[in-house]
């Protein structure tokens, strides 16, 4: 989430302008003399800021709404694995935070803020439209979808990042210099619009994706199309206020001047390596032959702060995993809150909501209380505390991931498979597998199957001899078993004798919280099943098995079973999050079908509410750190532990660096430079006097 700009300081224009390349702070220097904008209701607030605030709300709705469903789009629409989906998601996020440099250079050196916002917003809109079209399943093959989506994401990154350093600064430009308090309040309203747009969009767009169906599946085209429409609205609103804006011309590129100053200092130092040349107090002082002492002093401030911020990118890189790994974690949890079932990507709305709640609590309650305790809670200490809270959040995420993994299928290795027995006969059956001691007790009729048993093979596949003992009779069968596969041995009675089939089961839980179901037809006639109005399954007679079908988590009690004898009601009950079921049709009587349901893979039994503590900690950490600077997150339970350790390591490094960091007031620095210059001049005069006397 985004944090409001800092307060005004008339002596820090250079530093804050440089920082604009990395955040949303506006320049605080003198504005160009222009016509005064009409005021809002007789106040000192320009009418033009209303258009800017609405524009920002729509743009943030557009960006965060699109990004909220992006990871699941890669996972479900492109069928990429979790690692590739996460990598592309963060490559896009990284690009979004690099392109502000491009936007700032365009605004400062060439077009000015107003035209930069207009032109890059058009690029932004085009990117959204291409991204939405790329999510239409009927439009070309997967290669076309991937190309359109990647082009769209690149244009979106260029647009959102390019306007990022310009919009808030342009809002600050609308105020006269004497209205500094109104400008500060504007930034609070501006920040509120950012988080309001984020909060609403991260809740709404997952609903558009998951609850609305188009083209027979999740409607990603709509989930991307609505943010595209909001970005069009943002552009229209911004242009509508054109006649009211104060538009300052480009004032030159400060970043370029800083780079030139640093480059000249390094070059000049390398040229003057002789020991006869006196050393200078700071390496940047070697730029004094060309650049003013004020500029050099301010560049020193920038380099010192940038050095202090070296650990921060790690924090932000981890923090941003809320939209990827934490969302993927939510897909493996129980999302039923009783009155409402949350989509896994909706959990992200907690972050902007908690930010809006925590900021007044911290500013009006926690920080004043700490000050009353006479504890000097400096910005660096706040940031270090924020990092500790973030590390604790990932520690909790690791614990949650461990509990989630308890319902996962075992990870198979080469020359290893899993097997279980489903006894659909009327009496107990004893199963024996060649040279293996797996099923020591007889399997009762329609007994809920135990956990899968591990089957060790002597190669990639092996033909095994199975023996069934039933009511004093012994029957033998041979089946070929492949490595890294999961099987169910179905035992049943057909035409008065015992028989069996070896069928393949799912090797992992269904993705995205879906339920998987298959049917075994125990009737002596073929059946046609309809689970809902869109799914029809044909299953042949005599214990044939259907393929698995993936369904949304729900109660399915209105299905139909059509046989030669007529149409019957099919009740499946609840098909829960992440579970896999085998449903055996045993007989028909009256108007109903009699079934037996087996849970092959356990449902997700860890509730999504267990993510709330980690969101509370990461949001509190963001408030403490990001208002002064930072954020975090990454991966499965081992990765969660790894990055917990990384966060604490970064925190320790940052704390040590902060201990040795000495804050410098810009005015003190200027006074120091003036005293040094005066002292230098005094020495020069003294030397001349002595030479004259000689």
XYZ file of C-alpha atoms in Angstrom:
694
model
C 0.000 0.000 0.000
C 1.062 3.559 -0.529
C 1.978 5.999 2.240
C 1.385 9.758 2.265
C 4.181 12.231 1.499
C 6.046 13.853 4.339
C 5.467 17.362 5.634
C 6.781 20.515 4.004
C 10.297 21.839 4.613
C 11.449 24.870 2.605
C 15.155 23.890 2.734
C 14.789 20.356 1.334
C 13.566 20.920 -2.230
C 16.585 19.253 -3.802
C 16.429 16.140 -1.642
C 12.674 15.696 -1.977
C 12.823 16.262 -5.726
C 15.427 13.504 -5.955
C 13.239 11.266 -3.813
C 10.366 11.841 -6.229
C 12.002 9.309 -8.477
C 11.281 6.681 -5.832
C 8.064 7.891 -4.220
C 5.175 10.297 -4.672
C 6.525 13.418 -2.932
C 5.995 16.700 -4.783
C 8.635 19.372 -5.135
C 8.232 22.091 -2.569
C 9.996 24.930 -4.356
C 8.570 28.132 -5.810
C 5.850 27.676 -8.365
C 5.616 29.513 -11.660
C 3.407 32.586 -11.536
C 0.092 31.647 -13.139
C -3.573 32.499 -12.958
C -5.262 31.511 -9.723
C -7.606 28.537 -9.875
C -11.201 28.898 -8.592
C -11.574 27.831 -4.985
C -13.765 25.129 -3.447
C -16.663 26.703 -1.510
C -14.734 29.860 -0.650
C -11.835 27.942 0.938
C -8.158 28.037 -0.006
C -8.471 24.684 -1.800
C -8.282 25.009 -5.600
C -11.219 23.479 -7.469
C -8.731 21.681 -9.703
C -7.673 19.278 -6.929
C -11.118 17.640 -7.038
C -10.354 16.370 -10.544
C -6.914 15.164 -9.450
C -8.264 13.260 -6.427
C -11.000 11.556 -8.477
C -8.423 10.731 -11.149
C -6.161 9.116 -8.541
C -9.022 7.089 -7.051
C -9.953 5.679 -10.466
C -6.335 4.995 -11.436
C -5.566 3.161 -8.198
C -8.806 1.167 -8.539
C -7.646 0.277 -12.028
C -4.131 -0.797 -11.023
C -4.833 -2.685 -7.810
C -7.976 -4.303 -9.204
C -6.071 -5.692 -12.177
C -3.131 -6.784 -10.024
C -5.346 -8.536 -7.449
C -6.351 -11.296 -9.893
C -3.076 -11.430 -11.832
C -1.437 -14.390 -10.036
C -4.522 -16.597 -10.351
C -4.820 -15.510 -14.001
C -1.356 -16.890 -14.708
C -2.120 -20.028 -12.711
C -5.603 -20.839 -14.037
C -5.779 -19.227 -17.464
C -2.234 -19.917 -18.688
C -1.848 -23.074 -16.546
C 1.597 -21.948 -15.393
C 2.985 -23.433 -12.207
C 3.174 -21.445 -8.973
C 6.846 -20.529 -9.337
C 6.540 -19.146 -12.876
C 3.333 -17.288 -11.982
C 5.039 -15.715 -8.971
C 8.154 -14.788 -10.957
C 6.207 -13.034 -13.741
C 3.977 -11.268 -11.203
C 6.994 -9.774 -9.433
C 8.778 -8.941 -12.659
C 5.728 -6.856 -13.544
C 5.674 -5.228 -10.081
C 9.392 -4.427 -10.329
C 8.861 -2.801 -13.725
C 6.044 -0.692 -12.270
C 8.481 0.698 -9.690
C 11.257 1.329 -12.180
C 9.274 3.300 -14.751
C 8.703 6.282 -12.372
C 12.277 7.261 -13.273
C 11.201 7.504 -16.925
C 8.092 9.510 -16.058
C 10.024 11.924 -13.842
C 12.656 12.545 -16.519
C 9.942 13.166 -19.137
C 8.137 15.611 -16.849
C 11.220 17.516 -15.642
C 13.172 17.698 -18.874
C 10.684 17.623 -21.712
C 6.884 17.649 -21.412
C 6.062 18.955 -17.956
C 3.816 17.110 -15.505
C 0.468 17.768 -17.217
C 1.384 16.460 -20.664
C 3.332 13.551 -19.180
C 0.252 12.456 -17.243
C -1.955 12.763 -20.344
C 0.330 10.892 -22.742
C 1.284 8.094 -20.357
C -2.344 7.684 -19.245
C -3.218 6.998 -22.882
C -0.484 4.346 -22.930
C -1.961 3.024 -19.668
C -5.460 2.726 -21.181
C -4.158 0.966 -24.307
C -2.300 -1.513 -22.077
C -5.479 -2.266 -20.114
C -7.492 -2.803 -23.288
C -4.888 -5.170 -24.757
C -4.720 -7.043 -21.443
C -8.521 -7.433 -21.361
C -8.684 -8.672 -24.963
C -5.900 -11.152 -24.216
C -8.098 -12.704 -21.498
C -10.851 -13.721 -23.944
C -10.509 -17.536 -24.267
C -11.950 -17.759 -27.794
C -9.421 -15.295 -29.207
C -6.571 -17.384 -30.595
C -4.433 -19.982 -28.830
C -2.390 -19.703 -25.647
C 0.579 -18.163 -27.455
C -1.662 -15.289 -28.602
C -3.023 -14.862 -25.075
C 0.455 -14.775 -23.547
C 1.780 -12.265 -26.109
C -1.223 -9.948 -25.714
C -1.057 -10.173 -21.928
C 2.677 -9.475 -21.740
C 2.388 -6.497 -24.133
C -0.548 -5.191 -22.096
C 1.326 -5.576 -18.810
C 4.375 -3.777 -20.215
C 2.249 -0.804 -21.305
C 0.419 -0.791 -17.963
C 3.751 -0.768 -16.109
C 4.970 2.119 -18.270
C 1.732 4.026 -17.695
C 1.223 3.503 -13.965
C 4.898 4.014 -13.127
C 5.322 6.935 -15.496
C 2.509 8.989 -13.979
C 3.315 7.963 -10.398
C 5.857 10.737 -9.642
C 3.804 13.330 -11.506
C 0.220 13.188 -10.217
C 0.781 14.036 -6.540
C 3.405 16.651 -7.463
C 0.974 18.150 -9.973
C -1.624 18.319 -7.192
C 0.860 20.197 -5.016
C 1.459 22.643 -7.878
C -2.183 23.794 -7.666
C -1.617 25.560 -4.335
C -0.085 28.980 -3.812
C 3.088 28.871 -1.749
C 1.449 30.498 1.272
C -1.192 27.733 1.538
C 1.143 25.084 2.945
C -1.329 23.722 5.531
C -4.000 23.227 2.862
C -1.433 21.483 0.676
C -0.572 19.081 3.509
C -4.262 18.286 4.050
C -4.601 17.721 0.311
C -1.961 15.016 0.486
C -3.943 13.309 3.258
C -7.044 13.356 1.052
C -4.951 12.223 -1.902
C -3.628 9.303 0.160
C -7.154 8.439 1.270
C -8.257 8.243 -2.370
C -5.349 5.883 -3.115
C -6.306 3.480 -0.357
C -10.048 3.782 -1.012
C -9.498 2.830 -4.647
C -7.251 -0.056 -3.614
C -9.625 -1.282 -0.911
C -12.703 -1.353 -3.135
C -10.979 -2.828 -6.176
C -9.191 -5.658 -4.320
C -12.590 -6.720 -2.967
C -14.674 -6.253 -6.131
C -12.503 -7.590 -8.970
C -12.061 -11.080 -7.432
C -15.867 -11.248 -7.284
C -16.054 -10.342 -10.972
C -13.501 -13.070 -11.678
C -14.909 -15.890 -9.555
C -18.648 -15.290 -9.155
C -19.322 -14.250 -12.756
C -18.856 -16.923 -15.422
C -18.144 -16.161 -19.077
C -17.010 -18.497 -21.848
C -17.750 -21.366 -19.453
C -15.080 -20.432 -16.857
C -13.852 -17.665 -14.527
C -14.447 -14.319 -16.200
C -10.945 -12.807 -16.326
C -11.947 -10.681 -19.335
C -14.495 -8.895 -17.125
C -12.106 -8.738 -14.139
C -9.585 -6.913 -16.365
C -12.202 -4.999 -18.343
C -13.686 -3.139 -15.367
C -10.273 -1.755 -14.269
C -9.727 -0.742 -17.907
C -13.015 1.193 -17.839
C -11.960 2.905 -14.591
C -8.677 3.989 -16.201
C -10.589 5.454 -19.142
C -12.739 7.333 -16.626
C -9.591 8.520 -14.802
C -8.215 9.963 -18.052
C -11.527 11.652 -18.947
C -11.849 13.218 -15.482
C -8.269 14.503 -15.574
C -8.719 16.087 -19.008
C -12.041 17.619 -17.900
C -10.195 19.760 -15.357
C -7.651 21.018 -17.883
C -8.870 24.621 -17.880
C -8.507 24.886 -14.090
C -4.957 23.584 -13.632
C -1.840 25.585 -12.829
C 0.710 24.079 -15.220
C 4.347 24.660 -14.408
C 6.868 24.314 -17.235
C 9.722 21.764 -17.094
C 12.470 22.977 -14.747
C 15.344 20.733 -15.765
C 16.307 17.269 -14.637
C 17.711 17.235 -11.114
C 18.634 13.549 -11.276
C 20.818 14.246 -14.304
C 22.600 17.040 -12.435
C 23.193 14.749 -9.462
C 24.620 12.029 -11.705
C 26.866 14.527 -13.473
C 28.125 15.862 -10.151
C 28.916 12.363 -8.862
C 30.524 11.392 -12.172
C 32.700 14.505 -12.247
C 33.811 13.942 -8.629
C 34.878 10.369 -9.403
C 36.613 11.383 -12.630
C 38.424 14.297 -10.980
C 39.534 12.122 -8.062
C 40.993 9.509 -10.399
C 42.914 12.216 -12.264
C 44.428 13.573 -9.054
C 45.848 10.480 -7.413
C 49.257 11.988 -6.712
C 50.348 11.999 -3.065
C 51.466 15.619 -3.412
C 47.831 16.699 -3.894
C 46.124 17.375 -0.536
C 43.315 15.030 0.432
C 39.772 16.349 0.696
C 37.337 15.681 3.513
C 34.784 13.885 1.319
C 35.125 12.224 -2.074
C 32.310 14.426 -3.445
C 34.421 17.520 -2.651
C 36.402 16.669 -5.792
C 33.464 18.111 -7.746
C 33.994 21.604 -6.245
C 35.924 22.818 -9.320
C 32.727 22.665 -11.344
C 29.709 22.517 -9.008
C 28.527 24.757 -6.192
C 29.117 23.869 -2.561
C 25.348 23.880 -1.943
C 24.735 21.271 -4.635
C 27.653 19.136 -3.420
C 26.397 19.347 0.169
C 22.907 18.275 -0.840
C 24.261 15.406 -2.959
C 26.192 14.269 0.126
C 22.902 14.121 2.008
C 21.291 12.079 -0.757
C 24.158 9.560 -0.933
C 24.190 9.101 2.841
C 20.450 8.418 2.953
C 20.630 6.107 -0.072
C 23.365 4.134 1.666
C 21.124 3.792 4.706
C 18.336 2.501 2.443
C 20.408 -0.332 0.925
C 18.548 -3.052 2.911
C 15.121 -1.657 2.028
C 14.588 -3.269 -1.403
C 14.724 -6.703 0.245
C 11.942 -5.647 2.613
C 9.765 -4.331 -0.226
C 10.457 -7.381 -2.387
C 9.228 -9.655 0.382
C 6.300 -7.422 1.309
C 4.930 -7.502 -2.217
C 4.417 -11.257 -1.990
C 0.962 -10.623 -0.510
C -0.355 -10.582 -4.062
C 1.390 -13.829 -5.000
C 2.456 -16.364 -2.368
C -0.080 -15.338 0.263
C -2.816 -15.456 -2.369
C -1.640 -18.917 -3.436
C -1.657 -19.926 0.224
C -5.269 -18.753 0.490
C -6.283 -21.029 -2.418
C -5.399 -24.004 -0.188
C -7.555 -22.876 2.751
C -11.207 -23.012 3.794
C -12.799 -19.727 2.700
C -16.305 -20.255 4.134
C -17.066 -17.461 6.621
C -20.666 -18.602 7.101
C -22.528 -15.678 5.610
C -19.988 -15.193 2.813
C -17.415 -17.268 0.951
C -14.303 -15.210 0.185
C -12.348 -15.606 -3.023
C -8.658 -16.326 -2.263
C -7.507 -13.122 -3.990
C -9.983 -11.082 -1.933
C -7.883 -11.474 1.220
C -5.599 -8.768 -0.164
C -8.241 -6.155 0.690
C -7.285 -6.562 4.354
C -4.029 -4.675 3.782
C -5.505 -1.310 2.633
C -8.319 -1.679 5.169
C -5.905 -2.233 8.051
C -3.639 0.575 6.834
C -6.541 3.026 7.011
C -7.384 1.775 10.509
C -3.815 1.668 11.849
C -2.595 5.098 10.721
C -4.861 7.134 13.051
C -4.379 4.566 15.842
C -0.599 4.825 15.585
C -0.455 8.597 15.054
C -3.041 9.542 17.693
C -2.606 6.708 20.186
C 0.503 4.537 20.031
C 3.180 7.126 19.217
C 1.967 9.731 21.776
C 1.830 6.958 24.399
C 5.416 5.956 23.617
C 6.494 9.604 23.861
C 4.809 9.873 27.270
C 7.027 6.987 28.396
C 10.072 9.139 27.555
C 11.249 6.687 24.893
C 12.925 8.283 21.883
C 11.126 6.374 19.110
C 13.144 7.744 16.189
C 12.209 7.108 12.531
C 15.000 4.540 12.216
C 13.712 2.691 15.285
C 10.210 2.746 13.826
C 11.518 1.250 10.606
C 13.459 -1.455 12.447
C 10.345 -2.269 14.502
C 8.324 -2.465 11.319
C 10.803 -4.970 9.914
C 10.554 -7.085 13.069
C 6.747 -7.126 12.766
C 7.075 -8.123 9.126
C 9.415 -10.951 10.074
C 6.898 -12.137 12.679
C 4.195 -12.063 9.994
C 6.206 -14.414 7.846
C 6.868 -16.643 10.834
C 3.093 -16.975 11.264
C 2.710 -17.585 7.529
C 5.189 -20.461 7.842
C 3.176 -22.004 10.693
C -0.037 -21.713 8.651
C 1.674 -23.308 5.662
C 2.792 -26.255 7.808
C -0.805 -26.870 8.924
C -2.040 -26.612 5.333
C 0.487 -29.181 4.143
C -0.954 -31.780 6.532
C -3.850 -32.358 4.099
C -1.621 -32.543 1.012
C -0.867 -35.761 -0.804
C 2.594 -37.192 -0.051
C 5.317 -36.141 -2.479
C 6.242 -39.147 -4.621
C 9.776 -40.050 -5.647
C 11.034 -42.340 -8.422
C 10.229 -46.057 -8.027
C 7.430 -45.262 -5.612
C 3.610 -45.225 -5.907
C 0.568 -45.066 -3.632
C -2.341 -47.504 -3.476
C -5.543 -48.103 -1.496
C -8.494 -50.508 -1.689
C -12.186 -49.712 -2.230
C -14.288 -52.767 -1.368
C -17.610 -52.427 -3.175
C -18.533 -56.083 -2.637
C -21.028 -57.275 -0.012
C -18.506 -59.009 2.267
C -14.979 -58.361 3.633
C -12.043 -58.958 1.286
C -8.420 -59.723 2.134
C -5.994 -58.178 -0.369
C -2.419 -59.388 -0.813
C 0.179 -57.873 -3.138
C 3.168 -59.873 -4.364
C 6.073 -59.871 -1.873
C 4.576 -56.980 0.058
C 2.928 -56.772 3.450
C 0.533 -53.847 3.027
C -3.060 -54.777 3.915
C -2.883 -56.956 7.009
C -6.574 -56.717 7.949
C -9.528 -57.572 5.692
C -11.200 -54.575 4.051
C -14.856 -54.336 5.062
C -17.602 -53.740 2.530
C -17.943 -50.019 1.719
C -15.414 -49.233 4.411
C -14.108 -45.671 4.359
C -10.639 -46.139 2.881
C -7.595 -45.695 5.075
C -4.630 -43.576 4.100
C -2.832 -44.522 0.911
C -0.147 -47.186 1.339
C 3.282 -46.731 -0.171
C 4.222 -49.193 -2.911
C 7.949 -49.609 -3.649
C 8.770 -50.690 -7.221
C 11.932 -52.087 -8.803
C 11.877 -49.697 -11.774
C 9.821 -47.083 -13.609
C 6.998 -49.622 -13.784
C 6.380 -53.135 -12.525
C 3.804 -55.893 -13.091
C 2.464 -56.985 -9.707
C 0.456 -60.042 -8.686
C -2.680 -59.278 -6.596
C -4.548 -61.959 -4.613
C -8.116 -61.494 -3.313
C -9.563 -63.786 -0.641
C -13.344 -63.626 -0.371
C -15.669 -66.100 1.416
C -13.126 -68.891 1.223
C -12.295 -68.298 -2.432
C -8.980 -66.971 -3.727
C -8.706 -64.989 -6.947
C -5.557 -63.650 -8.641
C -5.004 -60.636 -10.911
C -1.972 -58.971 -12.489
C -1.683 -55.196 -12.868
C 1.116 -52.969 -14.146
C 1.939 -50.163 -11.721
C 3.905 -47.066 -12.779
C 6.152 -44.999 -10.535
C 5.019 -41.657 -9.058
C 1.349 -42.588 -9.565
C -1.645 -42.991 -7.245
C -4.079 -45.914 -7.573
C -7.310 -47.303 -6.173
C -7.966 -51.049 -6.397
C -11.732 -51.444 -6.793
C -13.097 -54.813 -5.665
C -16.674 -55.627 -6.732
C -19.077 -58.437 -7.551
C -20.121 -58.892 -11.179
C -22.378 -61.663 -12.464
C -22.027 -63.622 -9.231
C -18.216 -63.607 -9.054
C -15.594 -61.329 -7.530
C -13.656 -59.005 -9.817
C -11.406 -55.963 -9.592
C -10.136 -52.893 -11.439
C -7.065 -50.720 -10.873
C -7.884 -47.056 -11.574
C -5.706 -43.952 -11.409
C -6.390 -41.302 -8.751
C -5.371 -37.666 -8.496
C -1.745 -37.147 -7.487
C -2.301 -33.728 -5.859
C -5.070 -31.577 -4.452
C -7.237 -29.706 -6.983
C -5.932 -26.175 -7.543
C -7.568 -22.875 -6.610
C -9.807 -24.408 -3.949
C -11.855 -26.414 -6.455
C -13.354 -29.827 -5.667
C -12.749 -32.885 -7.849
C -15.348 -35.630 -8.274
C -15.597 -38.840 -10.299
C -18.277 -41.512 -10.533
C -18.239 -45.301 -10.495
C -21.348 -46.859 -12.009
C -22.334 -49.958 -10.009
C -25.498 -50.513 -12.047
C -25.961 -53.047 -14.817
C -26.871 -50.289 -17.281
C -25.190 -47.157 -18.584
C -26.036 -43.834 -16.913
C -25.937 -40.178 -17.922
C -25.356 -37.763 -15.075
C -25.928 -34.026 -14.850
C -24.349 -32.358 -11.828
C -25.624 -28.912 -12.726
C -27.123 -27.310 -15.816
C -23.738 -27.233 -17.592
C -22.027 -30.567 -16.774
C -23.080 -33.894 -18.269
C -21.154 -37.120 -17.629
C -21.690 -40.519 -19.254
C -20.561 -43.593 -17.280
C -20.683 -47.112 -18.634
C -22.153 -50.021 -16.652
C -20.502 -52.647 -14.421
C -18.256 -50.473 -12.242
C -16.732 -48.317 -14.954
C -15.206 -45.079 -13.681
C -15.533 -41.588 -15.138
C -12.813 -38.965 -15.396
C -12.536 -36.373 -12.638
C -14.610 -33.198 -12.984
C -13.567 -29.962 -11.252
C -16.358 -28.046 -9.515
C -16.721 -24.940 -7.399
C -17.157 -25.659 -3.711
C -20.907 -26.010 -3.111
C -23.754 -28.339 -2.145
C -24.947 -30.311 -5.165
C -28.333 -31.831 -4.377
C -30.247 -31.181 -7.578
C -28.370 -33.352 -10.038
C -29.972 -35.859 -12.396
C -29.232 -39.499 -13.174
C -30.791 -40.786 -16.391
C -31.005 -44.557 -16.935
C -33.087 -46.924 -19.036
C -35.573 -46.996 -16.182
C -36.065 -43.233 -16.150
C -34.745 -40.035 -14.574
C -33.757 -39.891 -10.920
C -32.574 -37.190 -8.510
C -28.849 -37.212 -7.749
C -27.758 -35.785 -4.369
C -24.003 -35.357 -3.865
C -24.011 -33.161 -0.757
C -21.163 -30.743 -0.047
C -18.120 -30.914 -2.307
C -15.614 -29.000 -0.210
C -12.544 -26.831 -0.911
C -9.573 -28.775 -2.295
C -11.120 -32.222 -1.770
C -11.296 -35.155 -4.174
C -14.272 -37.542 -4.135
C -15.226 -40.895 -5.580
C -19.000 -41.382 -5.741
C -20.310 -44.907 -6.332
C -23.811 -45.330 -7.759
C -25.075 -48.465 -5.984
C -28.742 -48.722 -6.974
C -31.911 -46.799 -7.760
C -35.112 -46.972 -5.785
C -38.184 -44.823 -5.725
C -37.269 -41.488 -7.240
C -33.686 -41.304 -5.948
C -30.280 -42.717 -6.764
C -28.468 -44.445 -3.900
C -24.800 -43.453 -3.717
C -21.739 -43.962 -1.535
C -19.224 -41.128 -1.285
C -15.537 -41.560 -0.480
C -13.180 -38.654 0.228
C -9.977 -39.522 -1.657
C -8.091 -36.335 -0.721
C -9.023 -34.429 2.411
C -10.664 -31.031 2.110
C -8.847 -27.836 3.080
C -9.344 -27.782 6.856
C -7.303 -24.674 7.749
C -9.608 -21.666 7.731
C -8.637 -18.556 5.807
C -9.193 -16.524 8.981
C -5.808 -17.853 10.170
C -4.226 -15.487 7.662
C -5.620 -12.515 9.579
C -2.791 -12.392 12.196
C -0.114 -12.282 9.497
C -2.001 -9.507 7.686
C -2.325 -7.592 10.971
C 1.417 -7.825 11.600
C 2.492 -7.008 8.048
C 0.112 -4.019 7.901
C 1.326 -2.720 11.264
C 4.888 -3.229 10.060
C 4.107 -1.338 6.877
C 2.687 1.625 8.788
C 5.751 1.799 11.029
C 8.235 1.145 8.261
C 6.682 2.530 5.109
C 5.756 5.942 6.483
C 9.473 6.122 7.077
C 10.192 3.631 4.290
C 9.746 -0.307 3.522
C 8.032 -3.830 3.059
C 8.275 -7.735 2.149
C 7.375 -11.623 1.486
C 7.912 -15.131 -0.364
C 6.927 -18.808 -0.618
C 5.972 -22.318 0.604
C 6.593 -23.264 4.059
C 10.359 -23.712 3.677
C 10.466 -20.462 1.699
C 8.376 -18.718 4.373
C 10.930 -19.747 7.014
C 13.821 -18.733 4.741
C 12.444 -15.252 4.219
C 11.516 -14.872 7.864
C 15.223 -15.361 8.613
C 16.142 -13.008 5.747
C 13.851 -10.306 7.112
C 15.356 -10.492 10.567
C 18.856 -10.459 9.036
C 17.956 -7.343 7.037
C 16.489 -5.837 10.215
C 19.747 -6.411 12.135
C 21.839 -4.939 9.294
C 19.522 -1.939 9.089
C 19.598 -1.390 12.848
C 23.418 -1.471 12.941
C 23.612 0.945 10.005
C 21.041 3.162 11.670
C 23.067 3.229 14.897
C 26.024 4.773 13.086
C 23.882 7.122 11.006
C 23.963 10.738 12.193
C 21.068 12.948 11.114
C 22.068 16.201 9.415
C 19.903 19.290 9.223
C 20.236 21.003 5.801
C 20.633 24.420 7.484
C 23.421 23.109 9.748
C 25.160 21.713 6.687
C 24.965 25.072 4.915
C 26.313 26.911 7.982
C 29.173 24.437 8.198
C 30.051 24.996 4.537
C 29.951 28.789 5.010
C 32.251 28.584 8.071
C 34.662 26.359 6.193
C 34.712 28.784 3.253
C 35.317 31.752 5.603
C 38.085 29.888 7.400
C 39.684 29.013 4.077
C 39.608 32.626 2.983
C 41.138 33.693 6.316
C 44.039 31.336 5.861
C 44.646 32.653 2.363
C 44.825 36.249 3.626
C 47.192 35.219 6.408
C 49.517 33.569 3.918
C 49.615 36.650 1.710
C 50.431 38.899 4.668
C 53.304 36.720 5.796
C 54.721 36.643 2.284
C 54.635 40.470 2.086
C 56.540 40.784 5.369
C 59.233 38.482 4.117
